[in-house]
CSV table of C-alpha atoms and ligand atoms in Angstrom, one decimal:
chain,number,residue,atom,x,y,z
A,1,MET,CA,44.2,28.9,108.3
A,2,GLU,CA,46.5,27.9,111.2
A,3,ILE,CA,45.4,24.8,113.1
A,4,ARG,CA,45.6,25.2,116.9
A,5,ILE,CA,46.4,21.8,118.4
A,6,GLY,CA,45.8,20.5,121.9
A,7,MET,CA,48.2,17.7,122.9
A,8,VAL,CA,47.1,15.0,125.3
A,9,GLY,CA,49.9,13.0,127.0
A,10,ALA,CA,53.3,14.4,127.7
A,11,GLY,CA,55.3,11.1,127.4
A,12,GLN,CA,57.7,9.9,124.8
A,13,ILE,CA,55.7,10.3,121.6
A,14,GLY,CA,53.7,13.3,122.9
A,15,GLU,CA,56.9,15.2,123.4
A,16,ASP,CA,58.2,14.0,119.9
A,17,HIS,CA,55.0,15.3,118.3
A,18,VAL,CA,55.2,18.7,120.1
A,19,ARG,CA,58.8,19.1,118.9
A,20,ARG,CA,57.8,18.0,115.4
A,21,ILE,CA,54.9,20.5,115.1
A,22,THR,CA,56.9,23.3,116.6
A,23,GLU,CA,60.1,22.8,114.5
A,24,LYS,CA,59.0,21.1,111.3
A,25,ILE,CA,55.3,21.2,110.5
A,26,SER,CA,53.9,24.2,108.8
A,27,GLY,CA,50.3,25.5,109.3
A,28,ALA,CA,49.9,24.4,112.9
A,29,ARG,CA,51.0,25.1,116.4
A,30,VAL,CA,50.4,23.5,119.8
A,31,THR,CA,48.4,25.9,122.1
A,32,ALA,CA,47.6,23.6,125.1
A,33,VAL,CA,48.9,20.5,126.7
A,34,ALA,CA,47.1,18.1,129.1
A,35,SER,CA,48.6,15.1,130.8
A,36,ARG,CA,48.2,13.0,133.9
A,37,SER,CA,50.9,14.7,135.9
A,38,ARG,CA,51.5,18.5,135.8
A,39,GLY,CA,55.3,18.4,135.8
A,40,PRO,CA,55.8,16.6,132.4
A,41,ALA,CA,52.9,18.7,130.9
A,42,GLU,CA,54.6,21.9,131.9
A,43,ARG,CA,58.0,20.8,130.6
A,44,VAL,CA,56.5,19.8,127.2
A,45,ALA,CA,54.3,22.9,127.0
A,46,ALA,CA,57.4,25.1,127.6
A,47,LEU,CA,58.9,23.6,124.4
A,48,CYS,CA,56.3,25.3,122.3
A,49,GLY,CA,55.1,28.2,124.4
A,50,ALA,CA,51.7,26.5,125.1
A,51,ARG,CA,49.7,26.5,128.3
A,52,VAL,CA,48.8,23.6,130.5
A,53,GLU,CA,45.2,22.6,130.9
A,54,PRO,CA,44.3,20.7,134.1
A,55,ASP,CA,42.5,17.8,132.3
A,56,VAL,CA,41.5,16.5,128.8
A,57,GLN,CA,37.9,17.7,129.1
A,58,SER,CA,39.0,21.4,129.7
A,59,LEU,CA,41.5,21.1,126.9
A,60,LEU,CA,38.7,19.9,124.6
A,61,ARG,CA,36.5,22.9,125.7
A,62,ALA,CA,39.2,25.5,125.0
A,63,GLU,CA,38.3,27.9,122.3
A,64,ASP,CA,41.9,28.1,121.0
A,65,VAL,CA,42.0,24.3,120.4
A,66,ASP,CA,40.8,23.4,116.9
A,67,ALA,CA,42.0,19.7,116.9
A,68,VAL,CA,43.6,17.3,119.4
A,69,ILE,CA,46.4,14.7,119.3
A,70,LEU,CA,46.1,11.8,121.7
A,71,ALA,CA,49.5,10.5,122.9
A,72,SER,CA,48.1,9.1,126.1
A,73,PRO,CA,48.3,5.4,127.2
A,74,SER,CA,46.4,3.1,124.8
A,75,GLU,CA,43.8,2.2,127.6
A,76,ARG,CA,42.7,5.9,127.6
A,77,HIS,CA,42.2,6.3,123.8
A,78,GLU,CA,38.6,5.1,123.5
A,79,GLU,CA,37.1,7.4,126.1
A,80,GLN,CA,39.2,10.4,124.9
A,81,VAL,CA,38.4,9.9,121.2
A,82,LEU,CA,34.7,9.8,122.2
A,83,TRP,CA,35.0,13.0,124.2
A,84,ALA,CA,36.7,14.7,121.3
A,85,LEU,CA,33.8,13.6,119.0
A,86,GLU,CA,31.3,14.9,121.5
A,87,ALA,CA,33.1,18.2,121.6
A,88,GLY,CA,33.1,18.3,117.8
A,89,LYS,CA,36.9,18.4,117.5
A,90,PRO,CA,38.9,16.4,115.0
A,91,VAL,CA,41.3,14.0,116.7
A,92,PHE,CA,44.6,12.3,115.7
A,93,CYS,CA,44.8,9.2,117.9
A,94,GLU,CA,48.1,7.4,118.3
A,95,LYS,CA,47.7,3.6,117.6
A,96,PRO,CA,45.9,1.6,118.8
A,97,LEU,CA,42.6,3.4,118.3
A,98,ALA,CA,41.2,1.4,121.3
A,99,ILE,CA,42.4,-1.7,123.1
A,100,THR,CA,39.5,-3.9,122.0
A,101,ALA,CA,37.7,-4.3,118.6
A,102,ALA,CA,34.4,-3.5,120.5
A,103,GLY,CA,35.9,-0.2,121.6
A,104,CYS,CA,37.0,0.6,118.0
A,105,ARG,CA,33.5,-0.2,116.9
A,106,ARG,CA,32.0,2.2,119.4
A,107,ILE,CA,34.2,5.0,118.0
A,108,VAL,CA,33.2,4.1,114.4
A,109,GLN,CA,29.5,4.4,115.4
A,110,ALA,CA,30.1,7.7,117.1
A,111,GLU,CA,32.0,9.1,114.1
A,112,VAL,CA,29.3,7.8,111.6
A,113,ALA,CA,26.8,9.7,113.7
A,114,CYS,CA,28.9,12.9,113.1
A,115,GLY,CA,28.3,12.3,109.4
A,116,LYS,CA,31.9,12.8,108.4
A,117,ARG,CA,35.4,11.7,109.2
A,118,MET,CA,36.8,13.3,112.3
A,119,VAL,CA,39.4,10.7,113.4
A,120,GLN,CA,42.8,9.7,112.1
A,121,VAL,CA,44.8,6.8,113.6
A,122,GLY,CA,48.6,7.0,113.9
A,123,PHE,CA,49.6,4.2,111.5
A,124,MET,CA,52.6,6.1,110.3
A,125,ARG,CA,54.1,3.4,108.0
A,126,ARG,CA,51.6,4.5,105.3
A,127,TYR,CA,53.7,7.7,105.1
A,128,ASP,CA,57.1,6.0,104.7
A,129,ARG,CA,58.7,6.6,101.4
A,130,GLY,CA,59.6,3.0,100.8
A,131,TYR,CA,56.0,1.7,101.5
A,132,ARG,CA,54.6,4.5,99.3
A,133,GLN,CA,56.9,3.4,96.4
A,134,LEU,CA,55.7,-0.2,96.9
A,135,LYS,CA,52.0,0.8,96.8
A,136,GLN,CA,52.5,2.9,93.7
A,137,ALA,CA,54.3,0.0,92.0
A,138,VAL,CA,51.6,-2.5,93.0
A,139,GLU,CA,48.8,-0.2,91.9
A,140,SER,CA,50.4,0.5,88.6
A,141,GLY,CA,49.7,-3.1,87.6
A,142,THR,CA,53.0,-3.1,85.6
A,143,TRP,CA,54.2,-6.4,87.1
A,144,GLY,CA,50.8,-8.1,87.2
A,145,LYS,CA,48.7,-8.9,90.3
A,146,PRO,CA,50.3,-9.3,93.7
A,147,LEU,CA,50.3,-13.0,94.8
A,148,MET,CA,52.3,-13.1,98.0
A,149,ILE,CA,54.0,-10.7,100.5
A,150,HIS,CA,57.0,-11.6,102.6
A,151,CYS,CA,57.6,-9.4,105.6
A,152,ALA,CA,59.9,-9.2,108.6
A,153,HIS,CA,59.7,-7.1,111.7
A,154,ARG,CA,62.8,-7.4,113.8
A,155,ASN,CA,63.6,-5.5,117.0
A,156,ILE,CA,66.9,-5.7,118.9
A,157,ALA,CA,65.1,-6.3,122.3
A,158,PRO,CA,61.9,-5.2,123.9
A,159,HIS,CA,61.8,-2.3,126.4
A,160,GLY,CA,60.5,-3.7,129.7
A,161,HIS,CA,58.0,-6.5,130.1
A,162,PHE,CA,56.9,-8.0,126.8
A,163,THR,CA,54.7,-11.0,126.2
A,164,THR,CA,53.7,-13.4,123.4
A,165,GLU,CA,50.5,-11.4,122.9
A,166,MET,CA,52.4,-8.1,122.6
A,167,SER,CA,54.1,-9.4,119.5
A,168,VAL,CA,50.7,-9.0,117.9
A,169,THR,CA,49.3,-6.0,119.6
A,170,GLN,CA,52.5,-3.8,119.8
A,171,THR,CA,54.6,-5.2,116.9
A,172,ALA,CA,52.7,-6.9,114.1
A,173,ILE,CA,49.9,-4.3,114.4
A,174,HIS,CA,51.9,-2.1,112.0
A,175,GLU,CA,52.1,-4.8,109.3
A,176,ILE,CA,48.5,-5.7,109.9
A,177,ASP,CA,47.6,-2.2,108.8
A,178,VAL,CA,50.2,-1.5,106.2
A,179,THR,CA,49.9,-4.7,104.1
A,180,ARG,CA,46.1,-4.3,104.1
A,181,TRP,CA,46.6,-0.7,102.8
A,182,LEU,CA,49.2,-1.9,100.3
A,183,LEU,CA,46.9,-4.3,98.7
A,184,GLY,CA,43.6,-2.4,99.3
A,185,GLU,CA,42.1,-5.8,100.5
A,186,ASP,CA,40.8,-7.1,103.8
A,187,TYR,CA,42.0,-10.2,105.4
A,188,GLU,CA,39.9,-13.4,105.4
A,189,THR,CA,42.0,-15.6,107.7
A,190,VAL,CA,45.1,-15.6,109.9
A,191,GLN,CA,47.4,-18.3,111.4
A,192,VAL,CA,50.4,-18.3,113.8
A,193,ARG,CA,53.3,-20.7,113.9
A,194,PHE,CA,56.1,-20.8,116.5
A,195,PRO,CA,59.6,-21.7,115.1
A,196,ARG,CA,62.4,-22.9,117.4
A,197,GLN,CA,62.5,-20.6,120.5
A,198,THR,CA,65.4,-18.1,120.7
A,199,ALA,CA,67.5,-18.3,123.8
A,200,ASN,CA,67.3,-14.5,124.0
A,201,ALA,CA,63.7,-14.7,125.5
A,202,ASP,CA,62.0,-16.5,128.3
A,203,ALA,CA,59.5,-18.8,126.6
A,204,SER,CA,57.2,-18.8,129.7
A,205,VAL,CA,56.3,-15.2,128.9
A,206,LEU,CA,57.4,-14.6,125.3
A,207,ARG,CA,57.4,-17.0,122.5
A,208,ASP,CA,59.9,-15.5,120.0
A,209,PRO,CA,60.2,-15.6,117.1
A,210,GLN,CA,56.7,-16.0,115.5
A,211,ILE,CA,55.5,-16.5,112.0
A,212,MET,CA,52.1,-14.9,111.3
A,213,MET,CA,50.3,-15.7,108.2
A,214,PHE,CA,47.4,-13.8,106.6
A,215,GLN,CA,45.2,-14.6,103.5
A,216,THR,CA,43.3,-11.8,102.0
A,217,ARG,CA,39.8,-12.0,100.5
A,218,GLY,CA,41.4,-11.9,97.1
A,219,GLY,CA,43.7,-14.8,97.9
A,220,VAL,CA,47.0,-13.1,98.5
A,221,CYS,CA,49.1,-14.9,101.1
A,222,ILE,CA,51.3,-12.8,103.5
A,223,ASP,CA,53.9,-14.2,105.8
A,224,LEU,CA,55.3,-12.0,108.6
A,225,GLU,CA,58.3,-12.9,110.7
A,226,VAL,CA,58.2,-11.2,114.1
A,227,SER,CA,61.4,-11.4,116.1
A,228,VAL,CA,61.6,-9.0,119.0
A,229,ASN,CA,65.0,-10.2,120.3
A,230,CYS,CA,67.0,-10.4,117.1
A,231,ARG,CA,69.9,-8.4,118.8
A,232,TYR,CA,71.4,-7.1,115.6
A,233,GLY,CA,69.3,-4.0,114.7
A,234,TYR,CA,65.8,-2.7,113.9
A,235,ASP,CA,65.1,-4.2,110.6
A,236,ILE,CA,61.8,-3.9,108.6
A,237,GLN,CA,61.5,-5.9,105.4
A,238,CYS,CA,58.7,-6.1,102.8
A,239,GLU,CA,58.7,-7.9,99.5
A,240,VAL,CA,55.7,-8.2,97.2
A,241,VAL,CA,55.7,-11.1,94.7
A,242,CYS,CA,53.6,-10.2,91.7
A,243,GLU,CA,52.8,-12.3,88.6
A,244,ASN,CA,55.6,-10.9,86.5
A,245,GLY,CA,58.1,-9.4,89.0
A,246,VAL,CA,59.1,-9.0,92.6
A,247,LEU,CA,59.0,-5.6,94.3
A,248,ARG,CA,61.2,-5.1,97.3
A,249,MET,CA,60.9,-2.1,99.7
A,250,PRO,CA,64.2,-0.2,99.6
A,251,ASP,CA,66.2,-0.1,102.9
A,252,PRO,CA,66.6,3.5,104.1
A,253,SER,CA,69.6,5.1,102.5
A,254,GLY,CA,72.8,4.9,104.5
A,255,LEU,CA,76.5,5.3,104.1
A,256,LEU,CA,78.2,2.3,102.5
A,257,VAL,CA,81.5,1.7,104.3
A,258,ARG,CA,84.3,-0.3,102.9
A,259,ALA,CA,86.9,-1.0,105.5
A,260,GLU,CA,88.7,-3.8,107.4
A,261,ALA,CA,88.0,-6.3,104.6
A,262,LYS,CA,84.2,-5.6,105.0
A,263,ARG,CA,81.5,-3.7,103.1
A,264,TYR,CA,78.5,-2.6,105.2
A,265,THR,CA,75.8,0.0,105.8
A,266,ALA,CA,74.7,0.6,109.4
A,267,LEU,CA,71.1,-0.3,110.4
A,268,GLU,CA,68.8,1.9,112.6
A,269,THR,CA,68.5,0.6,116.1
A,270,ASP,CA,64.9,1.6,116.8
A,271,TRP,CA,61.6,2.7,115.2
A,272,VAL,CA,61.9,6.4,116.1
A,273,LEU,CA,64.9,6.8,113.7
A,274,ARG,CA,63.7,4.3,111.1
A,275,PHE,CA,60.4,6.1,110.6
A,276,LEU,CA,61.4,9.7,111.5
A,277,ASP,CA,60.4,11.1,108.1
A,278,ALA,CA,57.1,9.1,108.1
A,279,TYR,CA,56.1,10.6,111.5
A,280,ASP,CA,56.8,14.1,110.1
A,281,LEU,CA,54.9,13.6,106.9
A,282,GLU,CA,52.0,11.9,108.7
A,283,LEU,CA,51.3,15.1,110.8
A,284,GLN,CA,52.0,17.5,108.0
A,285,GLU,CA,49.4,15.8,105.8
A,286,TRP,CA,47.0,15.6,108.7
A,287,VAL,CA,47.3,19.4,109.2
A,288,GLU,CA,46.9,20.0,105.4
A,289,ASP,CA,43.8,17.7,105.3
A,290,LEU,CA,42.3,19.6,108.3
A,291,GLN,CA,42.8,22.8,106.5
A,292,ALA,CA,41.2,21.3,103.4
A,293,GLY,CA,38.3,20.0,105.5
A,294,HIS,CA,38.8,16.4,104.2
A,295,LEU,CA,40.7,13.6,106.1
A,296,ARG,CA,42.4,11.0,104.0
A,297,GLY,CA,44.7,9.2,106.4
A,298,PRO,CA,44.1,6.0,108.3
A,299,SER,CA,40.6,6.0,109.6
A,300,SER,CA,38.6,4.7,112.6
A,301,TRP,CA,37.5,1.9,110.3
A,302,ASP,CA,41.2,1.0,109.7
A,303,GLY,CA,41.7,1.0,113.4
A,304,TYR,CA,38.8,-1.3,113.8
A,305,ALA,CA,39.9,-3.6,111.0
A,306,ALA,CA,43.4,-3.8,112.6
A,307,ALA,CA,41.9,-4.6,116.1
A,308,VAL,CA,39.7,-7.4,114.7
A,309,THR,CA,42.7,-8.9,112.8
A,310,ALA,CA,44.8,-8.6,116.0
A,311,ASP,CA,42.1,-10.5,118.0
A,312,ALA,CA,42.1,-13.2,115.3
A,313,LEU,CA,45.9,-13.6,115.6
A,314,LEU,CA,45.6,-13.8,119.4
A,315,ARG,CA,43.1,-16.6,119.0
A,316,ALA,CA,45.4,-18.3,116.4
A,317,GLN,CA,48.4,-18.1,118.9
A,318,LYS,CA,46.4,-20.2,121.3
A,319,SER,CA,44.5,-22.5,118.9
A,320,GLY,CA,47.3,-23.2,116.4
A,321,GLN,CA,44.4,-23.2,113.8
A,322,ILE,CA,43.5,-21.0,110.9
A,323,GLU,CA,41.2,-18.3,112.4
A,324,PRO,CA,38.6,-16.2,110.5
A,325,VAL,CA,38.8,-12.4,110.4
A,326,SER,CA,35.1,-11.2,110.5
A,327,LEU,CA,34.5,-7.6,109.8
A,328,GLU,CA,31.1,-5.9,109.9
A,329,THR,CA,29.9,-4.0,106.9
A,330,CYS,CA,32.0,-0.9,106.2
A,331,PRO,CA,30.0,2.3,106.6
A,332,ASP,CA,30.0,4.6,103.5
A,333,ILE,CA,32.1,7.4,105.0
A,334,TYR,CA,35.1,5.0,105.0
A,335,ARG,CA,34.7,3.6,101.5
A,336,SER,CA,38.2,4.3,100.1
A,337,LEU,CA,40.7,1.8,101.6
B,401,LIG,P1,54.3,7.2,127.6
B,401,LIG,O1,55.7,7.7,127.4
B,401,LIG,O2,54.0,6.4,128.8
B,401,LIG,O3,53.4,8.5,127.7
B,401,LIG,C1,52.0,8.6,128.0
B,401,LIG,C2,51.7,9.9,128.6
B,401,LIG,O4,50.3,10.0,128.8
B,401,LIG,C3,52.4,10.2,129.9
B,401,LIG,O5,52.9,11.5,129.9
B,401,LIG,C4,51.3,10.0,130.9
B,401,LIG,O6,51.4,10.7,132.1
B,401,LIG,C5,50.1,10.5,130.2
B,401,LIG,N1,48.8,10.1,130.7
B,401,LIG,C6,48.5,9.0,131.5
B,401,LIG,N2,47.2,8.9,131.7
B,401,LIG,C7,46.7,10.0,131.1
B,401,LIG,C8,45.3,10.5,130.9
B,401,LIG,N3,44.3,9.8,131.5
B,401,LIG,N4,45.1,11.6,130.2
B,401,LIG,C9,46.1,12.2,129.6
B,401,LIG,N5,47.4,11.8,129.7
B,401,LIG,C10,47.7,10.7,130.4
B,401,LIG,O7,53.8,6.4,126.3
B,401,LIG,P2,54.3,6.6,124.8
B,401,LIG,O8,55.3,5.7,124.5
B,401,LIG,O9,54.5,8.1,124.5
B,401,LIG,O10,52.9,6.1,124.1
B,401,LIG,C11,51.7,6.8,124.1
B,401,LIG,C12,50.8,6.2,123.0
B,401,LIG,O11,51.4,6.3,121.7
B,401,LIG,C13,50.5,4.7,123.2
B,401,LIG,O12,49.1,4.5,122.9
B,401,LIG,C14,51.4,4.0,122.2
B,401,LIG,O13,50.8,2.8,121.7
B,401,LIG,C15,51.5,5.1,121.1
B,401,LIG,N6,52.7,5.0,120.3
B,401,LIG,C16,52.6,4.8,119.0
B,401,LIG,C17,53.8,4.7,118.2
B,401,LIG,C18,53.7,4.6,116.7
B,401,LIG,O14,54.6,4.0,116.2
B,401,LIG,N7,52.8,5.1,116.1
B,401,LIG,C19,55.0,4.7,118.8
B,401,LIG,C20,55.1,4.9,120.2
B,401,LIG,C21,53.9,5.0,121.0
B,401,LIG,P3,52.2,10.0,133.4
B,401,LIG,O15,53.6,9.9,133.0
B,401,LIG,O16,52.0,11.0,134.5
B,401,LIG,O17,51.5,8.7,133.6
């Protein structure tokens, strides 16, 4: 069965997803696009032969829309996910699920009332080959239990206005989800430390770099360096220290150049290129899961857990203290982390 998709939001990632579905994904096509302004919606719709709907509500009512993708601004996600649930349409929501933990909780409640999973959140790192290899290795138990994880998330420079808080909500949010998924464990506490400030950022709006620390309920300690002005490349690192061995996520493969008395491999310069394959696989598996009638990807509960953890990190940035991460009881429909 072909899945007919309605795309909400004709900006950067909305256009990327439309191209992806049209050119790479099998089993689905985009039939309708709705965005805030008509011009971009028409341009994106023309890429895939879809029509433009005047607003999100009419897109959700359309008979030839089986499921929707939300690539609208984060502030709009909560109401639009709730509308999709009311319309009985499965929804893939770009991260974040909502901009507050309370908003995520309202979505969880509405989905639980539907009696089955309808929502998937765009935490695409779970689809990256390297992270999947790491998870498989951790779960095999071959090297004993995981004890620590060392991560780094480095960006060349932010696009536009970027604040100390955004290092949590825009940047660390990916590690918040992916290390929880890697370990299959929730966090108990978090903490933030600020090393010496880089001269590449104005400390009055952005403290950079930051060290964020997490401890899971099972005792695993995770340290995450977030540097959003590292200047040299987009560099994502993850190393899991187990009892009897250390598992390091492979860097994406690249040409090794030996020249001018140097040996080097180029790094990606942004997340679009670094996680290109993960974005493709994320949507392909979502489509296949819709066809099978059973969603397995990142859930509303994962979106909620990430939001609660992000809130705790924001408190920790201000307090300098170890802050608790307090989740409510996980409803049954989400019980497979
Ligand atoms: P963007 O370029 O600003 O695009 C947002 C689009 O939504 C614009 O076309 C905008 O139209 C439209 N829009 C605004 N209000 C709307 C409404 N009420 N209903 C429908 N459409 C509306 O932003 P983006 O970079 O694509 O990001 C979109 C979302 O994806 C964000 O939540 C972001 O966090 C997420 N994202 C996730 C990843 C990831 O790694 N998973 C990466 C990038 C972005 P106008 O231009 O007319 O305002």
